[in-house]
Structures are given as C-alpha cells and as structure tokens.
Amino acid sequence: MRFCSPGRRRNGLYPKATGSQQPNDTHHWVLFRRLGWLAVCVCLLGPTHAHGDCLVGERATVVLTVTGGMITVPVEVNNVTASFILDTGAQRSVVTEAAIVRLGLARDQWVGTTMSGIGGVNRRANADPYSLTLGGVALVRRTINHDTSLTVGILPRSGNAGPPIDGLLGRDYLSEFDLDLDLAARQLTLYQPRGCAGRFLPWAGDYASVPVSNPTESALVIPVMLDGVSLSALLDSGASSSLLAAPGMFRLRMGPADLTGDPSAPVSGLGTRTLVMHRHQFRSLRVGPQIIDAPLLWVAPVRLSPIVDMVLGADWLAGRRVWISYATRQVFVTAP
C-alpha cells in the first residue's frame, strides 16, 4: 500500500513545502506539459471512429510486456526509453531512485511526497522530467498546471529476468485516455472519445459493459460478486494478482481460521517491509455477466484507499480484452 499527497502549484510555481505531506492514497503490490490546441489537432488528424455524434479518436498503440504478471509499457522520459508498470490502481506515477540517475531527471526543490504503506514510510523530493511520452503521445498530469511531476519511491523487486523496472504509470496520467488493453495480443491502444456514451467501441466482436464508480482521483471501482456476496473491487492493472482485503473478509465473515492450511507468501510494496498473504480458493467470482469458477485469490487483512473490498489485478485482465473508459465511466470486456 501507499498513501500519497503531492504538493500544489500556485501561479505556476510550487510553494515551499512545510512539514510532511498528509497521506491520501493507498496502493498495494501482490507478488509482485500541457495539452493545448496542438494536441487536440493531432487527435483529430489521427484515426477516428464515428458513432453518431461520438468520435473515438485513436492516439497511439504501444507494445506491452508481461513478465511475472507485471504489465509494463515503454515510456519515453527525457527522450530516453524507460520501463514503467501500467498501474490503474495508483493515484500517482512513480519513478525509482536508480531511474532518476539513469534518465538524468532533475529533483523538484519545492515539492516532495510522503508515501506510507506495507513497505514502510518514504519521504522524497519529486522528480521533474521535462518530457514524458507514450507511443509518441505527450503525457501530462490531470492537474490545473498539466505538469509532468513524478513521485520518487522504492518499487518491489520482481525477481524476474528482464530489464529493471524504472517506475509505474498511474492514473494521474492514464485517466486522460481510454485504454484498450489486450494482453493476449500484447498491445495497448490509447483513445480519446468525444461525445460518446453507451456501447460505442470500434470492436467487431461481442462484449459486455460493466458500470464503474469513481470515488476518488479517477479510481475505477467495479461491482462484483464473490461466493454470492456483493463486493466492490478496484481495477488495478499494477497488481499481478487479485486480492481480497479486510472489508471483503468482513463481508464474507472470514477469519484467520478460514485461512488455515492455505498457501502463504510474503509480498512487498513501496518500501522495504513485507506482509504475509494467504492464497484461498473460493467457489465463484462474478464480474458483470462473466463467472469464474473456483477462483484462487490472495487474502490479507489490509485496508485500501479508496475503501473497497477487493482488487481485480492483472490475473483477471490476462484472460480477456478490456477497454477502460475513463471518459464514460465504464469498463468493457470480451468473453474469456
């Protein structure tokens, strides 16, 4: 988990930080500058799909890499390619200390971020890259100043072969787009719909629509049913596995005795500490019209922000094509 509280700019400048920032965001790990009229013109010049008054502007397609359950994308930071985890569960985007050196990033002299969670407490000055792009599309945070600030933190070690992880790309940048996520094809397509509602996708096959709520900072919370009990789930592409948290355990009336004999493993977060979680088999998990029989989920008495019962991670995303529509507050999903 982590809690983040970024500083704010006034008149384009960061105010001098006084004291520690108060936490306001949580995230967990399971095993694991400005867009002006030019950007709008680029969008309109790209491929579009019209549905009445709805325009579905395609911005870019990038190749995904999936290693050990982690979904990563190539982000150009200061014109250098970096590997970032695609993380719809994170409020703030993060870069590691090692990546700051490798990418030649400047540190913000005015603003830092305090993060606290299962990995411990970390306080560091933010990184301030002069450019961020994904698939050639400029990335800016969804703030008044459209800045490119990055929180600095310690990411858990994946223990897998491959290039090091430089950071994670969170909702502060991702929520500017709709995301067509196709793990089977190892492909992510960015769209920016205009005037769209209902079933507007340019997909050829059949798909289902799942309504979502956004309780805070573009978080995507989906209604699900686990063993016949209605729960709320955070859609978190940054978590390699799905997780049942403390509120969900309470609703299902689960206690430590129910986890006796279940496999367990330590997991890490943004920091150095670890937490033991248990792998438990449930009877069924329903998301929209789709039912998964005998799902294996990690269980731990942790609390998440926003307050949800569980997390749907990359293991759920892996078996299906998913369109995450921040513009219309829907998630569309094909049959597995």
Coordinates of C-alpha atoms in Angstrom, one line a residue:
M1 CA 0.0 0.0 0.0
R2 CA 1.0 3.6 -0.2
F3 CA -0.5 6.9 0.6
C4 CA 0.5 9.9 -1.5
S5 CA 0.0 13.6 -1.1
P6 CA 1.5 15.7 -3.9
G7 CA 2.3 19.4 -3.5
R8 CA 0.3 22.0 -5.4
R9 CA 1.5 24.8 -7.6
R10 CA 0.4 28.5 -7.3
N11 CA 0.8 30.8 -10.3
G12 CA 2.8 28.1 -12.0
L13 CA 5.3 27.7 -9.2
Y14 CA 5.5 25.2 -6.4
P15 CA 5.1 26.7 -2.9
K16 CA 7.8 25.9 -0.4
A17 CA 7.0 22.7 1.4
T18 CA 6.4 23.0 5.1
G19 CA 6.4 19.8 7.1
S20 CA 5.3 16.4 6.0
Q21 CA 2.5 15.9 3.4
Q22 CA -0.6 14.1 4.7
P23 CA -1.3 10.8 3.1
N24 CA -4.4 10.5 0.9
D25 CA -3.9 7.5 -1.3
T26 CA -3.3 3.7 -0.9
H27 CA -1.9 1.1 -3.2
H28 CA -0.6 -2.4 -2.8
W29 CA 1.5 -5.0 -4.5
V30 CA 0.6 -8.7 -4.9
L31 CA 3.6 -10.9 -5.7
F32 CA 5.0 -8.9 -7.4
R33 CA 3.0 19.8 -20.0
R34 CA 0.5 20.7 -21.2
L35 CA -2.0 19.5 -23.9
G36 CA -3.2 22.6 -25.8
W37 CA -4.9 23.0 -29.1
L38 CA -2.0 21.4 -30.9
A39 CA -2.7 18.1 -29.1
V40 CA -6.4 18.3 -30.0
C41 CA -5.5 18.9 -33.6
V42 CA -3.2 15.8 -33.6
C43 CA -6.0 13.8 -32.1
L44 CA -8.4 14.9 -34.9
L45 CA -5.9 14.1 -37.6
G46 CA -5.5 10.6 -36.3
P47 CA -7.8 7.7 -37.0
T48 CA -11.4 8.2 -35.7
H49 CA -14.4 6.0 -35.4
A50 CA -17.7 7.8 -35.6
H51 CA -20.9 6.6 -33.8
G52 CA -23.5 9.4 -34.4
D53 CA -22.1 12.4 -32.5
C54 CA -19.5 10.2 -30.9
L55 CA -15.9 10.4 -32.1
V56 CA -13.5 7.8 -30.9
G57 CA -10.0 9.3 -31.6
E58 CA -7.2 6.8 -31.7
R59 CA -4.0 8.4 -30.3
A60 CA -1.4 5.6 -30.2
T61 CA -0.7 1.9 -30.0
V62 CA 2.2 0.6 -27.9
V63 CA 3.6 -2.9 -27.2
L64 CA 3.0 -4.4 -23.8
T65 CA 5.4 -6.6 -21.9
V66 CA 4.1 -9.1 -19.4
T67 CA 6.7 -10.6 -17.0
G68 CA 5.9 -12.4 -13.8
G69 CA 2.4 -11.0 -14.0
M70 CA 3.6 -7.4 -14.3
I71 CA 2.4 -5.4 -17.2
T72 CA 4.9 -2.8 -18.4
V73 CA 5.0 -0.2 -21.2
P74 CA 7.8 1.8 -22.8
V75 CA 7.7 5.4 -21.6
E76 CA 10.0 8.0 -23.1
V77 CA 11.3 10.1 -20.2
N78 CA 13.5 13.0 -21.3
N79 CA 13.8 11.2 -24.7
V80 CA 15.2 8.0 -23.0
T81 CA 13.1 4.8 -23.1
A82 CA 12.1 3.6 -19.6
S83 CA 10.1 0.6 -18.5
F84 CA 7.1 1.6 -16.4
I85 CA 4.4 -0.7 -14.9
L86 CA 0.9 0.1 -16.2
D87 CA -0.9 0.8 -13.0
T88 CA -4.6 1.8 -12.9
G89 CA -4.6 1.3 -9.2
A90 CA -2.0 4.0 -8.4
Q91 CA -3.1 7.6 -7.9
R92 CA 0.4 8.9 -8.5
S93 CA 3.0 7.9 -11.0
V94 CA 6.3 6.8 -9.5
V95 CA 10.0 6.7 -10.6
T96 CA 12.8 4.9 -8.8
E97 CA 16.0 6.5 -7.4
A98 CA 18.1 4.4 -9.8
A99 CA 16.0 5.6 -12.8
I100 CA 16.5 9.2 -11.8
V101 CA 20.2 8.8 -12.2
R102 CA 19.9 6.7 -15.4
L103 CA 17.4 9.1 -17.0
G104 CA 19.0 12.3 -15.8
L105 CA 16.0 13.6 -14.0
A106 CA 16.0 16.9 -12.0
R107 CA 14.7 16.9 -8.5
D108 CA 12.0 19.4 -7.5
Q109 CA 13.4 21.8 -4.9
W110 CA 10.0 22.7 -3.6
V111 CA 7.7 19.7 -3.6
G112 CA 8.1 16.2 -2.2
T113 CA 5.7 13.3 -1.5
T114 CA 5.3 11.2 1.6
M115 CA 4.2 7.6 1.0
S116 CA 3.2 5.1 3.7
G117 CA 2.1 1.5 3.4
I118 CA 3.1 -2.1 3.8
G119 CA 6.5 -1.2 2.6
G120 CA 7.1 1.5 5.2
V121 CA 7.2 5.3 5.1
N122 CA 9.1 7.1 2.4
R123 CA 9.7 10.9 2.1
R124 CA 11.4 12.2 -1.0
A125 CA 11.5 15.2 -3.3
N126 CA 9.6 14.7 -6.5
A127 CA 11.3 14.2 -9.9
D128 CA 10.6 16.8 -12.6
P129 CA 11.2 15.5 -16.1
Y130 CA 10.9 18.0 -19.0
S131 CA 9.1 15.5 -21.2
L132 CA 7.1 12.3 -20.9
T133 CA 5.6 10.4 -23.9
L134 CA 3.9 7.1 -24.5
G135 CA 3.7 5.8 -28.1
G136 CA 4.7 9.3 -29.3
V137 CA 1.9 11.0 -27.3
A138 CA 2.8 13.6 -24.8
L139 CA 1.8 12.8 -21.2
V140 CA 0.7 15.4 -18.7
R141 CA -0.9 15.0 -15.3
R142 CA -4.5 15.7 -14.9
T143 CA -3.9 18.9 -12.9
I144 CA -4.6 22.6 -13.5
N145 CA -0.9 23.1 -14.5
H146 CA -0.7 19.9 -16.6
D147 CA 2.7 19.2 -15.1
T148 CA 5.0 16.2 -15.5
S149 CA 5.9 15.6 -11.9
L150 CA 6.8 12.1 -10.7
T151 CA 6.8 10.7 -7.2
V152 CA 10.0 9.1 -6.2
G153 CA 9.8 5.7 -4.4
I154 CA 11.1 2.2 -3.9
L155 CA 9.4 -0.4 -6.1
P156 CA 9.3 -4.1 -5.1
R157 CA 11.8 -6.4 -6.8
S158 CA 10.1 -8.7 -9.2
G159 CA 12.8 -11.3 -9.1
N160 CA 12.3 -12.0 -12.8
A161 CA 14.7 -11.7 -15.7
G162 CA 14.5 -8.8 -18.0
P163 CA 15.2 -5.1 -17.8
P164 CA 14.8 -3.3 -14.5
I165 CA 11.5 -1.5 -13.7
D166 CA 12.1 2.3 -13.8
G167 CA 8.7 3.3 -12.3
L168 CA 5.0 3.0 -12.6
L169 CA 2.5 4.9 -14.7
G170 CA -0.6 5.8 -12.7
R171 CA -4.0 7.3 -13.0
D172 CA -2.7 10.9 -12.9
Y173 CA -1.5 10.4 -16.5
L174 CA -3.6 7.4 -17.7
S175 CA -7.0 9.0 -16.9
E176 CA -6.6 11.4 -19.8
F177 CA -7.3 8.5 -22.2
D178 CA -9.5 5.5 -22.7
L179 CA -7.3 2.3 -22.6
D180 CA -7.9 -0.6 -24.9
L181 CA -5.9 -3.3 -23.1
D182 CA -5.3 -6.6 -25.0
L183 CA -2.9 -8.7 -23.0
A184 CA -3.2 -11.7 -25.4
A185 CA -2.0 -9.5 -28.3
R186 CA 0.5 -7.7 -26.0
Q187 CA -1.0 -4.4 -27.1
L188 CA -2.3 -1.2 -25.5
T189 CA -4.2 1.4 -27.6
L190 CA -4.9 4.9 -26.3
Y191 CA -8.1 6.6 -27.3
Q192 CA -9.7 10.0 -26.5
P193 CA -13.5 9.7 -27.1
R194 CA -15.6 12.8 -27.6
G195 CA -19.4 12.9 -27.0
C196 CA -19.6 9.2 -26.5
A197 CA -21.9 7.1 -24.3
G198 CA -23.3 3.6 -24.1
R199 CA -21.7 0.9 -26.4
F200 CA -19.5 3.0 -28.7
L201 CA -16.5 0.8 -29.1
P202 CA -14.9 0.1 -32.6
W203 CA -14.7 -3.6 -31.7
A204 CA -16.0 -6.2 -34.1
G205 CA -17.0 -8.9 -31.6
D206 CA -19.4 -9.0 -28.8
Y207 CA -18.6 -7.5 -25.4
A208 CA -20.2 -6.6 -22.1
S209 CA -20.4 -3.3 -20.4
V210 CA -19.7 -3.0 -16.7
P211 CA -20.5 0.3 -14.9
V212 CA -17.9 1.7 -12.6
S213 CA -17.9 4.3 -9.9
N214 CA -15.1 6.9 -9.4
P215 CA -15.0 7.6 -5.6
T216 CA -11.7 9.5 -5.8
E217 CA -9.0 10.5 -8.2
S218 CA -10.3 8.5 -11.2
A219 CA -10.2 5.2 -9.3
L220 CA -12.2 2.5 -11.1
V221 CA -14.4 0.6 -8.7
I222 CA -16.4 -2.3 -10.2
P223 CA -19.3 -4.2 -8.5
V224 CA -18.6 -7.9 -8.3
M225 CA -19.9 -11.0 -6.5
L226 CA -17.7 -13.4 -4.6
D227 CA -19.3 -16.6 -3.4
G228 CA -22.7 -14.9 -3.8
V229 CA -21.8 -11.8 -1.8
S230 CA -21.8 -8.4 -3.4
L231 CA -18.5 -6.6 -3.1
S232 CA -16.7 -3.6 -4.6
A233 CA -13.4 -4.1 -6.5
L234 CA -10.7 -1.7 -7.5
L235 CA -9.5 -2.4 -11.1
D236 CA -5.7 -2.5 -10.6
S237 CA -3.5 -3.4 -13.5
G238 CA -0.5 -2.8 -11.3
A239 CA -1.3 -5.8 -9.1
S240 CA -0.1 -9.1 -10.5
S241 CA -2.8 -11.0 -8.6
S242 CA -6.3 -10.2 -7.3
L243 CA -6.7 -9.7 -3.6
L244 CA -9.5 -9.9 -1.0
A245 CA -8.9 -7.1 1.6
A246 CA -10.1 -6.6 5.2
P247 CA -13.6 -5.1 4.3
G248 CA -14.2 -8.1 1.9
M249 CA -13.1 -10.6 4.6
F250 CA -15.6 -9.0 7.0
R251 CA -18.5 -9.2 4.4
L252 CA -17.7 -12.9 3.8
R253 CA -17.2 -13.5 7.5
M254 CA -13.7 -14.8 7.0
G255 CA -11.2 -15.0 9.8
P256 CA -7.8 -16.5 10.4
A257 CA -9.2 -20.0 10.9
D258 CA -10.6 -19.9 7.4
L259 CA -7.1 -19.5 6.0
T260 CA -5.6 -22.4 7.9
G261 CA -3.7 -24.7 5.5
D262 CA -3.8 -22.1 2.7
P263 CA -0.5 -21.4 0.9
S264 CA 1.1 -18.2 2.1
A265 CA 3.8 -15.9 0.8
P266 CA 5.4 -12.5 1.7
V267 CA 4.7 -9.6 -0.5
S268 CA 6.3 -6.1 -0.7
G269 CA 5.1 -2.7 -1.5
L270 CA 6.6 0.8 -2.0
G271 CA 9.3 0.4 0.6
T272 CA 11.3 -2.3 2.4
R273 CA 8.8 -4.1 4.6
T274 CA 6.8 -7.2 3.7
L275 CA 3.4 -8.6 4.5
V276 CA 2.3 -12.3 4.5
M277 CA -0.8 -13.1 2.5
H278 CA -2.7 -16.3 2.0
R279 CA -3.9 -18.0 -1.2
H280 CA -7.5 -19.1 -0.8
Q281 CA -9.9 -20.9 -3.2
F282 CA -13.4 -19.5 -3.4
R283 CA -16.5 -21.0 -5.1
S284 CA -17.1 -18.3 -7.8
L285 CA -16.4 -14.8 -8.8
R286 CA -18.8 -12.8 -11.0
V287 CA -17.7 -9.6 -12.8
G288 CA -20.6 -8.3 -15.0
P289 CA -22.1 -11.3 -16.8
Q290 CA -18.9 -13.4 -16.6
I291 CA -18.5 -16.0 -13.9
I292 CA -15.2 -17.6 -12.9
D293 CA -15.5 -20.9 -11.1
A294 CA -13.2 -21.8 -8.2
P295 CA -11.0 -18.7 -8.4
L296 CA -7.8 -18.6 -6.3
L297 CA -7.4 -15.2 -4.7
W298 CA -4.9 -13.7 -2.3
V299 CA -6.4 -12.8 1.1
A300 CA -5.0 -10.3 3.7
P301 CA -6.5 -8.1 6.4
V302 CA -5.3 -4.9 4.7
R303 CA -7.3 -1.7 4.0
L304 CA -7.2 0.1 0.7
S305 CA -8.0 3.6 -0.5
P306 CA -10.5 4.2 -1.9
I307 CA -12.2 1.9 0.6
V308 CA -13.0 -1.3 -1.4
D309 CA -13.5 -4.9 -0.6
M310 CA -11.0 -6.3 -3.1
V311 CA -8.7 -5.8 -6.0
L312 CA -9.0 -7.1 -9.5
G313 CA -5.5 -7.5 -10.8
A314 CA -3.6 -8.4 -13.9
D315 CA -4.5 -12.1 -13.5
W316 CA -8.1 -11.1 -14.2
L317 CA -7.1 -8.9 -17.1
A318 CA -5.0 -11.6 -18.7
G319 CA -7.8 -13.8 -19.9
R320 CA -9.8 -11.1 -21.7
R321 CA -9.7 -7.9 -23.7
V322 CA -10.6 -4.9 -21.6
W323 CA -11.5 -1.3 -22.6
I324 CA -11.2 1.1 -19.6
S325 CA -13.2 4.1 -20.4
Y326 CA -12.3 7.0 -18.1
A327 CA -14.4 9.3 -20.3
T328 CA -17.7 7.5 -19.9
R329 CA -17.1 5.6 -16.6
Q330 CA -17.4 2.2 -18.0
V331 CA -15.4 -0.9 -18.4
F332 CA -16.0 -3.1 -21.4
V333 CA -14.9 -6.7 -21.5
T334 CA -14.9 -9.5 -24.1
A335 CA -15.6 -13.1 -23.2
P336 CA -12.5 -15.0 -22.0

